[in-house]
Amino acid sequence: MRLSQSPLRIRARRTVLPAVLVLALAATPAATVAPDDGSTAYAVGGAAYGTDAFGRPQISNTGQAYLDAKLPIRHRVEDLLLRMTLEEKVGQMTQAERGAVTGDASLIKVWGLGSVLSGGGSVPTPNSPQGWADMVDRFQAEALKTRLQIPLLYGVDSVHGHGNLLGATVFPHNIGLGSTWDPDLVRRIAHVVAEETRATGPQWTFAPCVCVARDARWGRTYESFSEHPGLVTRYASSIEGFQGTRSGELRDNDRVLASTKHYAGDGDTRFGSAAGDYTIDQGVTVTNRRDFVRIDLAPYVDAVGRYDTGTVMPSFSSVDWTEDGEGNPIKMHANRELITDVLKGKLDFDGFVISDWEGIHQLPGDWATQVRTGVNAGIDMFMEPNSYQSFEITLLDEVRAGRVAQPRIDDAVRRILTKKFELGLFEKPYTDRTHLGDVGSAAHRALAREAVAKSQVLLKNSGGVLPLKKNAKVYVAGRNADDMGNQAGGWTLSWQGATGQDRIPGNSILEGIQQAGAQVTYSKDGSAPTAGSDAAVVVVGETPYAEGFGDVGGPEWPWDPEDGGVPREEKSLELQPVDKAVVDKVCGAVAKCVVLVVSGRPQVIAPAQLAKIDALVASWLPGSQGEGVADVLFGKRPFTGKLSHSWPRSADQEPINVGDRNYNPLYPFGWGLRTK
């Protein structure tokens, strides 16, 4: 899911709609009434309701069963469903992007939208906790002006923290968290992320990603906890952190609705199978049914059965069953067997399915066929960021023509309403700002620091170079030593992320080393004199990317304002030339040389270069608290991390995964040296 896209890949659907048709979709448009006493009230369907001290509409409870909090949720849902028109039901199945309604929030009311989202980089002004809460509440006020006053559900990609929000705690990406081998830590992190997210308005996160990444050339590898389905399944525990562990906890002000993604097989696609200029992202999972269940479906069994995930998001990818020969892939957004028969049937999933960003636009056929296919496959809510109006009109036509059955619509809406009731939105539709001051708090950053330290994997430590002495004279070099944007990676303030030391608050790795008490000389390119240094720490690795633009051999992103139209470096499993050069220069000059690799996947280290390196550390993408890296470098915490992804000897070994025949990586799955 994302916001910004390459202009060549955008498939926008611009529909000019007659005013009469727009008005017809609002079952009973709200009218403003000005009472004689000077207060404000609204009339909806002939019933007036008042406003709160902030002038926001309040839900008018005049005895409707669906507004009786004492009744079981299932009874409230059925009562509300019986009151709804077809237009109102279709509205609940529709999600628009905030950018499409910000200029005119009344569109939420007119089109009866059930949900709004922020894509990557889609933020309010100011981009602050207060700014977010005000924005979400402004949108919610419009939803409460509709006839039945069904609250809005707001979704955001809090995938490693509330990453769109400037000042939020930014945790390591999943590849780093997977290397902690600590599901309880991941659960605690998800709880903090939920608290920071809900305090600012959104009640729903498009997380966790439980993809099983089987090829490090994939641009989303860092979103994967592990190449091993068993380890990924353990991290489904994050759902408990988001949603809570007890019935009714979802309505608390520190919990959010989870969305387990991307169902299923997105990390197992074949290199070269992707469409367009991507090489592996959104490609085809070519597999037999037994392996699909064992590898790709496995994490969803616990996500649904044990952790009761509230929503599931299908993958952009396709599956091609080898039992009937290769060459006839089925897009996941069209896969009725896997969505309806398996997920909702065999796995007994009782939440709702949300499409990925314009996911049905990739299905075969014309627009009406795409809409019909997606709904009939079992998708309940549709992420139509800019095509929401056309989607609603088309789905209404499909139902009236009998090509989509009314019971399918009712099933979708029933699932959506159930989650809205479970979130307590009918009782408290506006943002509970109790924890607003805790966003980016010292306690939250301390947890992030702990996670960073536990995620570091010590791959090599010749002669016990690590840990370093606290008072050592340390020469620090490398482009990733002092760059907050690079160490946070993609999905940080924008879809693709961006390079830049001041991009987010926190501490860079260099700052963490300086805070540890060492005598530091810093030279980004290694050009400063090295004489007198006890040890060197060279920090190299990748620059930010997301999804297909992170595919090895894929397209190069130039569209963020920070890029100035200049394409970013081509993605590779090899260290970039600038990184190789600084490693050679510094490690050739300083007797004890430590190399940290800040990256979203393993990076191949040539044997000749590895021989010059005394200690090698996989630092992954640590996020906002670089001092966690310094904690293990100087022995404040021991190295305990272990590889959750195999580290290849050469790029041509990919795909390489534990259990493969002739498995021979440079560092195997589970590898990780320890220090005291």
XYZ file of C-alpha atoms in Angstrom:
676
model
C 0.000 0.000 0.000
C 1.361 3.405 -0.845
C 0.643 6.923 -1.988
C 3.257 8.169 -4.426
C 3.799 6.178 -7.611
C 5.787 6.432 -10.785
C 3.679 8.445 -13.243
C 4.098 5.604 -15.706
C 2.467 3.149 -13.307
C -0.501 5.219 -12.213
C -3.809 4.042 -13.632
C -6.060 6.901 -12.645
C -9.771 6.717 -13.368
C -11.212 10.196 -13.677
C -14.974 10.238 -13.809
C -17.078 13.336 -14.296
C -20.285 12.716 -12.385
C -23.595 14.502 -12.909
C -24.555 16.546 -9.856
C -27.908 14.802 -9.629
C -26.199 11.408 -9.386
C -23.859 12.607 -6.646
C -26.799 13.872 -4.626
C -28.731 10.682 -5.178
C -26.008 8.692 -3.498
C -26.546 10.582 -0.248
C -29.631 8.850 1.132
C -30.706 11.991 2.999
C -28.316 14.937 2.725
C -27.652 16.712 6.001
C -29.061 20.190 6.400
C -27.790 22.746 8.864
C -30.363 24.225 11.221
C -29.784 27.426 13.218
C -31.950 27.320 16.362
C -33.164 30.559 17.960
C -30.890 30.035 20.989
C -27.764 30.467 18.880
C -26.477 26.885 19.365
C -25.834 24.591 16.462
C -27.756 21.490 15.501
C -28.003 19.314 12.436
C -30.996 17.641 10.859
C -30.461 14.190 9.424
C -33.417 12.285 8.077
C -35.707 14.641 9.916
C -34.086 14.039 13.338
C -32.053 16.838 14.855
C -28.909 16.226 16.867
C -26.611 18.570 18.678
C -22.925 19.322 18.768
C -20.282 19.174 21.455
C -18.236 22.038 22.873
C -16.023 21.958 19.780
C -18.956 22.264 17.403
C -18.700 18.641 16.288
C -21.824 16.598 15.520
C -22.811 14.066 18.163
C -24.542 10.751 17.542
C -28.250 11.151 18.248
C -29.499 8.217 20.292
C -33.279 8.260 20.226
C -33.741 4.619 21.077
C -32.261 2.895 18.034
C -31.211 -0.620 18.955
C -27.871 -0.279 17.171
C -26.960 2.562 19.519
C -27.737 0.535 22.660
C -24.292 -0.354 24.031
C -25.855 -2.929 26.354
C -26.971 -5.138 23.470
C -24.652 -7.781 21.966
C -22.717 -6.456 19.001
C -24.245 -8.969 16.624
C -27.729 -7.632 17.471
C -26.621 -4.047 16.980
C -25.089 -4.918 13.616
C -28.242 -6.626 12.360
C -30.439 -3.746 13.482
C -28.250 -1.229 11.681
C -27.975 -3.386 8.576
C -31.767 -3.549 8.286
C -31.966 0.247 8.328
C -29.392 0.757 5.561
C -30.064 1.461 1.906
C -27.989 -0.213 -0.784
C -26.206 3.096 -1.353
C -25.239 3.311 2.311
C -23.948 -0.252 2.286
C -21.788 0.365 -0.759
C -20.438 3.489 0.918
C -19.300 1.416 3.887
C -17.364 -0.812 1.494
C -15.426 2.165 0.115
C -12.164 3.709 1.331
C -10.785 6.958 -0.092
C -7.397 8.615 0.386
C -7.258 11.724 2.571
C -5.858 13.743 -0.317
C -9.072 13.156 -2.251
C -11.298 14.603 0.480
C -9.086 17.124 2.301
C -10.111 20.042 0.109
C -13.793 19.242 0.559
C -14.446 17.022 3.568
C -18.190 17.054 2.820
C -17.446 14.423 0.166
C -17.242 11.937 3.040
C -20.871 12.699 3.849
C -22.076 12.915 0.252
C -20.585 9.570 -0.700
C -21.218 7.896 2.650
C -17.617 6.708 2.873
C -16.896 3.969 5.346
C -13.201 4.667 5.599
C -10.386 7.068 4.756
C -6.659 6.330 4.742
C -3.345 8.113 4.629
C -0.980 6.615 2.092
C 2.781 6.944 2.446
C 3.602 10.625 2.890
C -0.034 11.731 3.034
C -0.094 13.945 6.111
C -1.933 16.947 7.557
C -0.498 20.415 8.020
C 1.017 20.684 10.519
C 2.356 17.140 10.625
C 2.105 16.916 14.394
C 0.179 14.727 16.852
C -2.365 17.520 17.331
C -2.568 18.087 13.584
C -3.358 14.436 12.977
C -6.031 14.274 15.675
C -7.684 17.438 14.372
C -7.678 16.104 10.806
C -9.212 12.741 11.695
C -11.855 14.388 13.864
C -12.740 16.811 11.054
C -13.321 13.864 8.752
C -15.241 12.025 11.463
C -17.547 15.007 11.904
C -18.560 14.700 8.251
C -19.315 11.000 8.642
C -21.586 11.794 11.579
C -23.650 14.135 9.402
C -24.959 11.165 7.404
C -28.442 9.778 7.963
C -27.433 6.839 10.155
C -24.325 8.512 11.586
C -22.042 5.522 11.018
C -18.551 6.508 12.212
C -15.582 6.591 9.900
C -12.669 4.157 10.199
C -9.274 5.775 9.524
C -6.340 3.634 8.369
C -2.599 4.298 8.200
C 0.609 2.334 7.593
C 2.079 2.185 11.093
C 4.445 -0.551 9.965
C 7.512 0.314 12.057
C 6.001 3.029 14.154
C 3.493 5.698 13.158
C 5.953 6.465 10.372
C 3.953 9.189 8.586
C 3.983 11.309 11.742
C 6.971 13.553 12.334
C 8.157 12.901 15.889
C 6.727 9.405 16.262
C 8.949 6.663 17.639
C 10.474 4.859 14.652
C 11.312 1.237 15.421
C 13.536 -1.134 13.438
C 11.910 -2.602 10.361
C 10.676 -6.183 10.576
C 13.882 -7.743 9.263
C 15.640 -6.318 12.319
C 12.878 -7.285 14.731
C 12.960 -10.802 13.295
C 16.639 -10.995 14.191
C 15.840 -10.398 17.867
C 14.089 -13.779 18.017
C 11.906 -12.189 20.691
C 8.145 -12.301 19.978
C 7.339 -10.702 23.332
C 9.491 -7.687 22.446
C 7.647 -7.376 19.138
C 4.336 -7.556 20.990
C 5.416 -4.729 23.303
C 6.538 -2.654 20.327
C 3.202 -3.139 18.571
C 1.426 -1.933 21.704
C 3.461 1.294 21.736
C 2.818 1.786 18.024
C -0.903 1.262 18.649
C -0.868 3.834 21.444
C 0.919 6.471 19.369
C -1.335 5.785 16.378
C -4.691 5.889 18.123
C -3.764 8.911 20.229
C -3.450 10.878 16.990
C -6.721 9.729 15.441
C -6.325 6.625 13.246
C -7.940 3.515 14.694
C -6.520 1.062 12.172
C -3.017 0.084 11.081
C -2.126 -1.821 7.919
C 0.187 -4.114 9.880
C 1.646 -6.608 10.592
C 3.265 -7.879 7.424
C 3.700 -11.640 7.818
C 5.210 -12.263 4.406
C 7.811 -15.013 4.223
C 10.546 -13.430 2.094
C 12.275 -16.172 0.111
C 14.399 -14.005 -2.222
C 16.449 -11.063 -0.925
C 16.234 -9.394 -4.334
C 12.661 -8.479 -3.422
C 12.210 -4.787 -2.597
C 10.048 -5.597 0.422
C 12.472 -8.024 2.094
C 12.890 -5.689 5.063
C 9.143 -5.942 5.724
C 9.587 -9.661 6.389
C 10.448 -11.007 9.827
C 12.096 -14.070 8.318
C 12.558 -16.459 5.426
C 11.309 -19.234 7.734
C 7.507 -19.562 8.063
C 7.790 -20.909 11.602
C 9.662 -17.830 12.817
C 7.333 -15.459 10.960
C 4.378 -17.192 12.597
C 5.818 -16.486 16.046
C 5.800 -12.772 15.255
C 2.095 -12.803 14.548
C 2.141 -12.029 18.278
C 2.308 -8.384 17.200
C -1.426 -8.595 16.519
C -1.957 -8.876 20.268
C 0.127 -5.743 20.739
C -2.059 -3.856 18.300
C -5.482 -5.182 19.265
C -5.066 -6.401 22.851
C -5.394 -9.836 24.356
C -8.876 -9.722 25.883
C -12.350 -9.333 24.475
C -13.400 -5.712 24.450
C -9.838 -4.371 24.638
C -9.987 -3.121 21.061
C -12.049 -0.131 22.179
C -9.275 1.054 24.526
C -7.425 4.256 23.679
C -4.108 2.415 23.234
C -5.263 -0.226 20.745
C -5.872 -0.284 16.993
C -7.377 -2.673 14.500
C -4.691 -4.817 12.841
C -4.454 -5.756 9.166
C -2.404 -8.865 8.511
C -0.826 -8.750 5.057
C -0.240 -9.559 2.271
C -2.402 -12.595 1.799
C -0.736 -14.752 0.606
C 2.582 -15.597 -1.051
C 3.861 -12.069 -1.686
C 7.358 -12.947 -0.448
C 7.584 -16.138 -2.482
C 7.257 -14.764 -6.018
C 9.613 -15.830 -8.774
C 12.289 -13.367 -9.877
C 11.495 -12.067 -13.361
C 7.759 -12.789 -13.056
C 6.660 -9.242 -12.200
C 4.838 -7.028 -14.656
C 6.161 -3.743 -15.999
C 9.544 -2.599 -14.773
C 9.463 -4.400 -11.429
C 11.502 -7.611 -11.344
C 9.933 -9.568 -8.484
C 7.489 -7.400 -6.506
C 3.840 -8.128 -7.377
C 5.033 -11.147 -9.339
C 3.861 -14.758 -9.452
C 4.214 -17.378 -6.734
C 4.781 -20.559 -8.720
C 4.169 -23.395 -6.296
C 2.240 -26.507 -5.449
C -0.574 -26.396 -2.939
C 1.271 -28.312 -0.247
C 4.261 -25.931 -0.262
C 1.956 -22.931 -0.390
C 0.242 -24.075 2.796
C 3.556 -24.915 4.471
C 5.374 -21.684 3.565
C 3.015 -18.913 2.516
C -0.241 -19.654 4.301
C 1.255 -20.820 7.606
C 1.486 -17.415 9.358
C -2.189 -16.701 8.640
C -3.330 -19.787 10.489
C -2.152 -18.306 13.800
C -2.931 -14.720 12.788
C -6.575 -15.729 12.382
C -7.032 -18.665 14.741
C -4.836 -17.643 17.672
C -4.607 -13.858 17.472
C -7.950 -13.008 15.821
C -6.653 -10.387 13.411
C -9.361 -7.859 12.636
C -8.620 -7.462 8.935
C -6.591 -9.135 6.205
C -5.143 -7.466 3.104
C -4.644 -9.481 -0.104
C -1.377 -9.313 -2.012
C -0.757 -7.682 -5.378
C 0.902 -10.944 -6.385
C -0.540 -13.956 -8.165
C -0.396 -17.672 -7.510
C 0.216 -20.279 -10.211
C -0.496 -23.843 -9.097
C 1.971 -26.297 -10.583
C -0.462 -29.200 -10.249
C -2.186 -28.065 -13.448
C 0.955 -26.825 -15.173
C 2.541 -23.384 -15.192
C 1.238 -20.414 -17.095
C -2.218 -19.725 -15.650
C -1.675 -17.476 -12.603
C -4.555 -16.043 -10.573
C -4.309 -12.602 -9.004
C -4.840 -12.746 -5.259
C -7.417 -9.961 -5.465
C -9.453 -12.256 -7.716
C -8.806 -15.515 -5.895
C -12.169 -16.612 -4.506
C -10.752 -19.983 -3.508
C -8.118 -18.493 -1.198
C -10.126 -15.507 0.090
C -13.601 -16.963 0.524
C -13.121 -20.725 0.663
C -9.850 -20.871 2.605
C -9.565 -17.643 4.624
C -13.218 -17.104 5.480
C -14.167 -20.774 5.261
C -11.495 -23.187 6.436
C -9.651 -20.660 8.630
C -12.951 -19.206 9.914
C -11.806 -15.603 9.574
C -14.601 -13.369 10.879
C -13.030 -9.956 10.249
C -13.103 -8.138 6.941
C -10.842 -8.177 3.887
C -9.455 -4.826 2.712
C -7.970 -4.558 -0.762
C -4.506 -3.151 -1.293
C -4.038 0.223 -3.023
C -6.131 0.016 -6.224
C -5.610 -3.730 -6.058
C -8.528 -4.586 -8.312
C -7.198 -2.273 -11.034
C -4.716 -5.003 -11.927
C -7.410 -7.610 -12.597
C -8.307 -8.668 -16.144
C -11.260 -7.080 -17.905
C -12.948 -3.704 -17.944
C -13.657 -1.635 -14.830
C -17.049 -3.210 -14.148
C -15.524 -6.678 -14.432
C -12.721 -5.725 -12.052
C -15.173 -4.429 -9.454
C -17.440 -7.444 -9.784
C -14.559 -9.913 -9.637
C -13.067 -8.349 -6.506
C -16.344 -8.268 -4.604
C -17.322 -11.782 -5.607
C -13.877 -13.069 -4.672
C -14.621 -12.005 -1.098
C -13.027 -8.568 -0.679
C -15.174 -6.515 1.697
C -13.691 -3.012 1.615
C -11.933 -1.436 -1.355
C -8.963 0.887 -1.100
C -9.856 3.214 -3.946
C -7.807 6.302 -3.115
C -8.927 8.447 -6.037
C -11.523 6.285 -7.800
C -13.930 5.882 -4.891
C -16.798 7.651 -6.654
C -16.512 5.543 -9.770
C -16.202 2.435 -7.603
C -19.442 3.165 -5.745
C -21.394 3.900 -8.913
C -20.087 0.800 -10.656
C -20.759 -1.520 -7.718
C -24.306 -0.189 -7.425
C -24.839 -0.972 -11.115
C -23.423 -4.474 -10.660
C -25.751 -5.238 -7.747
C -28.817 -3.860 -9.514
C -27.951 -5.914 -12.585
C -27.746 -9.049 -10.447
C -24.061 -9.673 -11.143
C -23.199 -9.131 -7.474
C -25.637 -10.690 -5.036
C -27.202 -8.678 -2.222
C -26.153 -11.290 0.386
C -22.491 -10.750 -0.640
C -22.929 -7.019 0.027
C -24.610 -7.693 3.361
C -21.822 -10.062 4.396
C -19.180 -7.444 3.623
C -20.982 -4.655 5.452
C -21.784 -6.889 8.423
C -18.076 -7.625 8.842
C -17.112 -3.942 8.575
C -19.768 -2.752 11.015
C -18.783 -5.427 13.520
C -15.269 -4.006 13.746
C -16.573 -0.463 14.098
C -18.697 -1.557 17.030
C -15.807 -3.508 18.563
C -13.634 -0.386 18.322
C -16.274 1.503 20.307
C -16.670 4.115 17.588
C -20.424 4.430 18.076
C -19.846 5.416 21.707
C -16.651 7.463 21.218
C -16.274 8.428 17.544
C -13.741 11.223 18.121
C -10.079 10.891 19.043
C -9.284 10.133 22.668
C -6.209 12.324 23.105
C -5.170 10.961 26.497
C -1.853 9.642 25.176
C -1.106 12.485 22.781
C 1.775 13.649 24.941
C 3.291 10.155 24.951
C 4.031 10.188 21.219
C 7.802 9.919 20.873
C 8.191 9.845 24.659
C 11.393 8.877 26.456
C 9.824 5.577 27.522
C 8.842 4.716 23.969
C 12.270 5.627 22.628
C 13.867 3.510 25.346
C 11.927 0.510 24.035
C 13.080 1.326 20.497
C 16.668 1.525 21.747
C 16.304 -1.892 23.355
C 14.929 -3.288 20.099
C 17.817 -1.826 18.103
C 20.401 -3.395 20.411
C 18.695 -6.785 20.323
C 18.391 -6.686 16.523
C 22.130 -6.266 15.863
C 23.691 -9.483 14.530
C 27.412 -9.982 15.055
C 28.514 -11.932 11.967
C 32.287 -11.832 12.485
C 34.458 -10.876 15.462
C 38.104 -11.781 14.827
C 40.300 -11.465 17.888
C 37.421 -10.314 20.038
C 37.537 -6.774 18.652
C 34.044 -6.175 19.987
C 33.035 -4.845 22.384
C 35.115 -1.698 22.125
C 36.498 0.042 25.204
C 34.340 2.942 26.300
C 37.242 5.402 26.233
C 38.643 4.187 22.919
C 39.729 6.565 20.177
C 37.289 5.625 17.440
C 37.459 6.682 13.796
C 33.930 6.699 12.338
C 33.326 6.743 8.584
C 30.747 5.793 5.976
C 27.683 7.455 4.491
C 25.261 5.676 6.841
C 27.021 6.687 10.053
C 25.231 10.010 10.387
C 22.079 9.799 8.302
C 18.712 9.381 10.020
C 16.885 8.922 6.726
C 19.108 6.054 5.645
C 18.905 4.242 8.966
C 15.094 4.574 9.047
C 14.571 3.324 5.475
C 11.341 3.316 3.482
C 7.883 3.977 4.915
C 9.256 6.889 6.959
C 7.489 10.225 6.332
C 7.010 9.110 2.729
C 6.418 5.906 0.825
C 9.987 5.526 -0.405
C 11.691 7.284 2.525
C 14.641 9.569 1.824
C 18.244 10.261 2.721
C 18.918 13.050 5.215
C 20.376 13.480 8.678
C 17.590 15.755 9.917
C 14.741 13.768 8.386
C 13.360 12.492 11.715
C 14.093 13.187 15.392
C 16.332 10.707 17.169
C 19.984 9.736 17.224
C 22.161 8.604 14.359
C 24.655 5.810 14.880
C 27.437 8.392 15.017
C 25.613 10.320 17.731
C 25.120 7.117 19.676
C 28.857 6.394 19.507
C 29.620 9.940 20.650
C 27.201 9.583 23.562
C 28.914 6.342 24.630
C 31.945 8.351 25.726
C 34.416 7.416 23.002
C 36.874 9.915 21.549
C 35.487 10.215 18.044
C 36.923 11.366 14.749
C 34.280 11.411 12.015
C 34.983 11.485 8.293
C 32.139 10.413 5.998
C 34.422 9.431 3.115
C 37.386 8.355 5.231
C 39.566 11.198 4.016
C 40.513 12.564 7.456
C 43.772 11.316 9.033
C 43.413 8.018 10.910
C 46.620 8.239 12.963
C 46.171 7.496 16.653
C 42.853 5.662 16.259
C 42.376 2.550 18.389
C 39.608 1.238 16.150
C 37.455 2.223 13.200
C 33.713 1.863 12.747
C 32.661 2.079 9.092
C 28.906 2.319 8.507
C 27.799 1.407 4.981
C 24.779 -0.148 3.290
C 21.669 0.898 1.419
C 19.687 4.083 0.869
C 15.878 4.092 1.315
C 13.376 2.379 -0.950
C 10.036 0.587 -0.860
C 8.276 -2.142 -2.835
C 9.097 -2.487 -6.515
C 11.529 0.408 -6.538
C 13.612 -1.633 -4.140
C 13.729 -4.674 -6.435
C 17.230 -5.624 -7.515
C 17.376 -4.660 -11.171
C 14.134 -2.733 -10.816
C 13.280 0.901 -11.586
C 15.032 3.826 -9.901
C 12.903 6.273 -7.919
C 13.344 10.030 -8.666
C 9.978 11.520 -7.676
C 10.321 12.620 -4.040
C 10.989 16.347 -3.616
C 14.239 15.435 -1.847
C 15.467 13.739 -5.025
C 15.228 16.782 -7.253
C 14.321 14.564 -10.194
C 17.562 12.592 -9.941
C 17.003 8.808 -9.919
C 18.188 7.013 -6.810
C 20.989 4.486 -6.992
C 20.236 1.135 -8.581
C 19.417 -1.472 -5.979
C 21.826 -4.354 -5.585
C 22.823 -7.180 -3.270
C 26.400 -5.923 -3.610
C 27.771 -3.008 -1.645
C 27.769 0.184 -3.690
C 31.163 1.352 -5.055
C 31.253 4.288 -2.619
C 30.812 1.869 0.280
C 33.458 -0.544 -0.957
C 35.886 2.337 -1.364
C 35.480 3.670 2.172
C 35.764 0.177 3.672
C 38.991 -0.457 1.762
C 40.432 2.932 2.673
C 39.661 2.866 6.393
C 40.103 -0.842 7.089
C 43.423 -0.678 5.278
C 44.595 2.130 7.558
C 43.244 1.220 11.021
C 44.381 -1.987 12.718
C 41.013 -2.849 14.237
C 38.173 -2.287 11.815
C 34.451 -2.801 12.466
C 31.959 -2.621 9.580
C 28.258 -2.060 10.177
C 25.859 -2.808 7.325
C 22.717 -0.656 7.511
C 20.374 -2.259 5.001
C 16.991 -3.782 4.336
C 18.483 -7.141 3.297
C 21.828 -8.948 3.381
C 24.610 -7.326 1.393
C 27.276 -9.467 -0.252
C 30.801 -8.862 1.065
C 33.542 -9.994 -1.321
C 36.058 -12.444 0.253
C 39.037 -10.112 -0.259
C 37.211 -7.287 1.473
C 35.892 -9.511 4.244
C 39.479 -10.467 5.038
C 40.234 -6.802 5.857
C 37.255 -6.556 8.228
C 37.823 -7.617 11.838
C 34.196 -7.386 12.955
C 31.089 -7.390 10.756
C 27.630 -6.442 12.043
C 24.224 -6.632 10.371
C 22.572 -3.464 11.708
C 19.521 -3.666 9.383
C 17.337 -0.509 9.438
C 17.380 0.534 13.100
C 15.055 3.524 12.953
C 15.226 6.548 15.213
C 17.420 5.270 18.037
C 20.947 4.772 16.713
C 22.316 4.739 20.264
C 21.045 1.151 20.469
C 23.810 0.230 18.015
C 26.401 1.889 20.238
C 25.071 -0.049 23.230
C 26.322 -3.341 21.782
C 29.457 -1.898 20.194
C 30.686 -0.738 23.605
C 29.336 -3.621 25.691
C 26.535 -1.853 27.495
C 24.386 -4.674 26.135
C 25.627 -7.975 24.749
C 25.199 -8.992 21.125
C 22.317 -11.506 21.128
C 20.782 -11.125 17.648
C 20.594 -14.043 15.214
C 19.980 -14.017 11.480
C 16.353 -14.461 10.489
C 17.450 -14.441 6.825
C 20.363 -16.355 5.309
C 23.358 -14.209 4.331
C 24.583 -15.255 0.853
C 28.171 -15.648 -0.291
C 27.350 -14.172 -3.685
C 24.412 -12.513 -5.375
C 23.884 -15.455 -7.693
C 23.055 -17.678 -4.711
C 19.669 -15.996 -4.402
C 17.162 -17.325 -3.715
C 18.781 -19.163 -0.802
C 16.820 -20.356 2.219
C 17.416 -22.678 5.131
C 16.439 -26.211 4.190
C 17.492 -25.847 0.557
C 19.428 -28.633 -1.061
C 23.150 -27.743 -1.158
C 22.550 -24.927 1.342
C 25.858 -23.069 1.695
C 25.481 -19.383 2.628
C 28.253 -17.219 4.023
C 26.338 -16.983 7.293
C 23.429 -19.403 7.835
C 19.957 -18.791 9.165
C 20.172 -18.488 12.956
C 23.826 -17.382 12.930
C 24.866 -14.761 15.454
C 27.960 -14.472 17.628
C 27.462 -13.392 21.224
C 29.406 -11.102 23.509
C 29.233 -10.850 27.276
